[in-house]
Short mmCIF file of C-alpha atoms in Angstrom, two decimals:
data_model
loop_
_atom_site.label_atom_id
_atom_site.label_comp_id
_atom_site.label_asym_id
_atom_site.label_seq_id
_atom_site.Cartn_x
_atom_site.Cartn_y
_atom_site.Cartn_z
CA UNK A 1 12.87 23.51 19.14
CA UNK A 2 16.18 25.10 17.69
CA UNK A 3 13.98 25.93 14.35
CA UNK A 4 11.19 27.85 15.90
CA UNK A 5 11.34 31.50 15.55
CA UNK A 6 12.42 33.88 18.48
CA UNK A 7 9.07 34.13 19.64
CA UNK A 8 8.25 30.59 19.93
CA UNK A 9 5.95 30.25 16.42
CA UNK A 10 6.76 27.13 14.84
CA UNK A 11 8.69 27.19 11.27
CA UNK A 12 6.38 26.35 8.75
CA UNK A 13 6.68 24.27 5.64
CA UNK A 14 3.84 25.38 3.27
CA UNK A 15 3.11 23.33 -0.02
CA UNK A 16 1.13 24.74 -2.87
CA UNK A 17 -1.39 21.87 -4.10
CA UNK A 18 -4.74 22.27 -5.88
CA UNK A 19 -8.40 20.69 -5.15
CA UNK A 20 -7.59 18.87 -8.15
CA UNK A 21 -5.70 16.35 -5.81
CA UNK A 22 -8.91 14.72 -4.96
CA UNK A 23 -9.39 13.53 -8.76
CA UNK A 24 -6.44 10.76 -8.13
CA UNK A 25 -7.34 6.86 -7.02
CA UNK A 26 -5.14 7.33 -3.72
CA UNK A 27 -4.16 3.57 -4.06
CA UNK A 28 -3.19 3.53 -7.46
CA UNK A 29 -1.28 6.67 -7.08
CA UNK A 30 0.80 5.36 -4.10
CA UNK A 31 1.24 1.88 -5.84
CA UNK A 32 2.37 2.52 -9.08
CA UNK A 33 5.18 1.53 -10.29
CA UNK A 34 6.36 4.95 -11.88
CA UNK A 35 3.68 7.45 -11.22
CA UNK A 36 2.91 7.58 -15.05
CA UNK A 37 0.15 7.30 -17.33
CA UNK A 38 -0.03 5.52 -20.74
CA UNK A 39 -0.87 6.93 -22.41
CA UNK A 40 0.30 10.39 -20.51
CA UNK A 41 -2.47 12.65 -19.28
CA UNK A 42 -1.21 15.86 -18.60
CA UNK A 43 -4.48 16.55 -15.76
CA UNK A 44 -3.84 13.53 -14.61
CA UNK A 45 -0.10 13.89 -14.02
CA UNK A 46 -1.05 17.25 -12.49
CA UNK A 47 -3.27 15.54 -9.74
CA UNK A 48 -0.52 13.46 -8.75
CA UNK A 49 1.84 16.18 -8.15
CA UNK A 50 -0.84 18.13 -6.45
CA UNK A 51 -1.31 14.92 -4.09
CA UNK A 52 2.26 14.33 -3.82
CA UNK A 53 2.46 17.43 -2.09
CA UNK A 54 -0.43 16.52 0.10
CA UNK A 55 1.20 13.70 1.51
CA UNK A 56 4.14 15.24 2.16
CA UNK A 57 3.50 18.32 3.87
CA UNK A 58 1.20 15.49 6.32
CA UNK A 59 4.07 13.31 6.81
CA UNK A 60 6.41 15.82 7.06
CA UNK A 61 4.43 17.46 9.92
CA UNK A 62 3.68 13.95 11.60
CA UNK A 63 7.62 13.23 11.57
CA UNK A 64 8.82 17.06 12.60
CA UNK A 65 6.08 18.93 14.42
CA UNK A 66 7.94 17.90 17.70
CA UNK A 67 10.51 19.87 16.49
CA UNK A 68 9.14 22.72 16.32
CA UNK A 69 8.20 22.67 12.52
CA UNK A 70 4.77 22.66 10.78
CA UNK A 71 3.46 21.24 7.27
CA UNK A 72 0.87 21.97 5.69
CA UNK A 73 -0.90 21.75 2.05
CA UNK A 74 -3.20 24.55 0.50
CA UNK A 75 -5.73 24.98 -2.55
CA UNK A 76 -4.47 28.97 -3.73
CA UNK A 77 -7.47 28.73 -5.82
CA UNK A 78 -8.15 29.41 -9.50
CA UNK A 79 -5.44 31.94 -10.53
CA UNK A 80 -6.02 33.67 -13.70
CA UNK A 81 -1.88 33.31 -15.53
CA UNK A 82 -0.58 31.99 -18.54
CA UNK A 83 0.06 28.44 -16.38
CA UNK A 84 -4.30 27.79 -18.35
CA UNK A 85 -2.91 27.75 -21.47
CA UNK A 86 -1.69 24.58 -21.61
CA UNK A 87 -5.09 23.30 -20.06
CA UNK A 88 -7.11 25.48 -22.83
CA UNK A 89 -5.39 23.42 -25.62
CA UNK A 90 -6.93 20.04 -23.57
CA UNK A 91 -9.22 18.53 -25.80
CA UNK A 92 -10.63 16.89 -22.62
CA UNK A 93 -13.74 17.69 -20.30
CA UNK A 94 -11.64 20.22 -17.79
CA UNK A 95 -10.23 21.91 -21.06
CA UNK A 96 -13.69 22.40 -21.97
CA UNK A 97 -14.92 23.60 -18.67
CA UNK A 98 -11.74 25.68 -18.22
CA UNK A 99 -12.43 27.34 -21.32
CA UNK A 100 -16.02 28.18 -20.90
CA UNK A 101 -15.44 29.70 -17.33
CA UNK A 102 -12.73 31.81 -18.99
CA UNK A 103 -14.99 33.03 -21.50
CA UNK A 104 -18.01 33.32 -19.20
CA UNK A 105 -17.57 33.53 -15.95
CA UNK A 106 -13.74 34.77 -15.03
CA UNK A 107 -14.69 37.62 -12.85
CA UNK A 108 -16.92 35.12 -10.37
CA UNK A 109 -14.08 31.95 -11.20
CA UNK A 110 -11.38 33.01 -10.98
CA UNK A 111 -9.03 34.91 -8.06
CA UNK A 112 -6.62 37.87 -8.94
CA UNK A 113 -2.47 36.73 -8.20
CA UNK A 114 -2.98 38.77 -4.62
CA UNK A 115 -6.04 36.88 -3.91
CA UNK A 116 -4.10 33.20 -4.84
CA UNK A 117 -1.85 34.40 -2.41
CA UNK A 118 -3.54 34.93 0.55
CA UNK A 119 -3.68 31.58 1.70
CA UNK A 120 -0.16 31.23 1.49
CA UNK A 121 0.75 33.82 3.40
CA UNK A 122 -1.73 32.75 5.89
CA UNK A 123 -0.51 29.48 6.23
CA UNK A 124 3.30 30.83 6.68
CA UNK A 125 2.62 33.33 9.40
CA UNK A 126 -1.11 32.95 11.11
CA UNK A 127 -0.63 31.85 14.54
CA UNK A 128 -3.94 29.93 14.12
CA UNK A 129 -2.65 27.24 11.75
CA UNK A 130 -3.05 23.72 12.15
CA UNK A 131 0.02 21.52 11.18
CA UNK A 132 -1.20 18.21 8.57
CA UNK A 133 -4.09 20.10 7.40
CA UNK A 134 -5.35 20.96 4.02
CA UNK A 135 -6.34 24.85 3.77
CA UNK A 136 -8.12 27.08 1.25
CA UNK A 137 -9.22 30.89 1.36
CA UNK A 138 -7.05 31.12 4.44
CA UNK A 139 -8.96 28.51 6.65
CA UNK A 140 -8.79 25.17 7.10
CA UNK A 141 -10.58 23.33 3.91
CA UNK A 142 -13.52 20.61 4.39
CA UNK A 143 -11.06 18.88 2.49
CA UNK A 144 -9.06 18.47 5.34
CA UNK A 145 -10.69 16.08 6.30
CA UNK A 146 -13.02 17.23 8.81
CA UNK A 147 -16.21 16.79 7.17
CA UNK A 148 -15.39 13.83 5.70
CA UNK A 149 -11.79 11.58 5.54
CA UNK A 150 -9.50 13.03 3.51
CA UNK A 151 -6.30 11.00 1.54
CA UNK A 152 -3.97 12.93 4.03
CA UNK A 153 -5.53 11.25 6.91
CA UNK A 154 -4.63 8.04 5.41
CA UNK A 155 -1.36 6.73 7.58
CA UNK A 156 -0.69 3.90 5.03
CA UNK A 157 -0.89 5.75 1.80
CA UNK A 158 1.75 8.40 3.55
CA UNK A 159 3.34 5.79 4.66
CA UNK A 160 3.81 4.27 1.55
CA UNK A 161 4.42 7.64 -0.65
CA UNK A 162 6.97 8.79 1.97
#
């Protein structure tokens, strides 16, 4: 337990995903032979790193939570920065529905940077955290697999990522 903190809190490991993980085929993502689409899809490329990130922070914390250390994954939410406008110049459905929340609904869409955030610094220092899980709004998300199974739960696709 040499990496907990003084006061016995585990270190954490905290990886920024996105809800948008859940768009990628879990067994063609962990099969492929070079994590690439052709043609290249820039959303689609983005779900894969977002569920690369899932898998590791659940491995991770299967492998080291003995030791004192804890993974998990988090959804920060829709953050209003200049990272949308590459996505607004998407021809695509989600450039489309990025766009009209934008124009339409940003106030009820989308968080301020603080509000993004929270969940992150929740998930580094909340004594309440759950290592392996999937978190959003600074609580554990129903993506987590609790309401239904979730990719992270999947021992064989981590397996096979890791």
């Amino acid at each position: 337990r040499a990496a907990a903190a003084a006061d016995d809190t585990p270190a954490r490991v905290v990886s920024v995903s996105s809800s948008l993980h859940m768009g990628v085929a879990s067994d063609a993502f962990v099969h492929s032979a070079q994590l690439e689409e052709v043609p290249y899809d820039r959303m689609r490329a983005y779900s894969n790193s977002k569920l690369a990130n899932v898998l590791f922070a659940a491995e991770f914390n299967r492998r080291h939570n003995h030791d004192g250390v804890l993974a998990v994954s988090l959804h920060p939410g829709a953050i209003r920065t200049n990272l949308q406008k590459h996505v607004l110049a998407d021809d695509g459905w989600f450039g489309f529905l990025l766009r009209t929340a934008m124009t339409v609904g940003e106030p009820l869409v989308f968080k301020s940077i603080e509000q993004g955030a929270a969940t992150q610094v929740y998930c580094a220092v909340a004594r309440d955290v759950v290592g392996g899980l999937f978190y959003e709004d600074a609580h554990v998300s129903y993506l987590s697999g609790i309401v239904a199974p979730h990719i992270a739960t999947n021992q064989t696709a981590r397996d096979t990522f890791w």
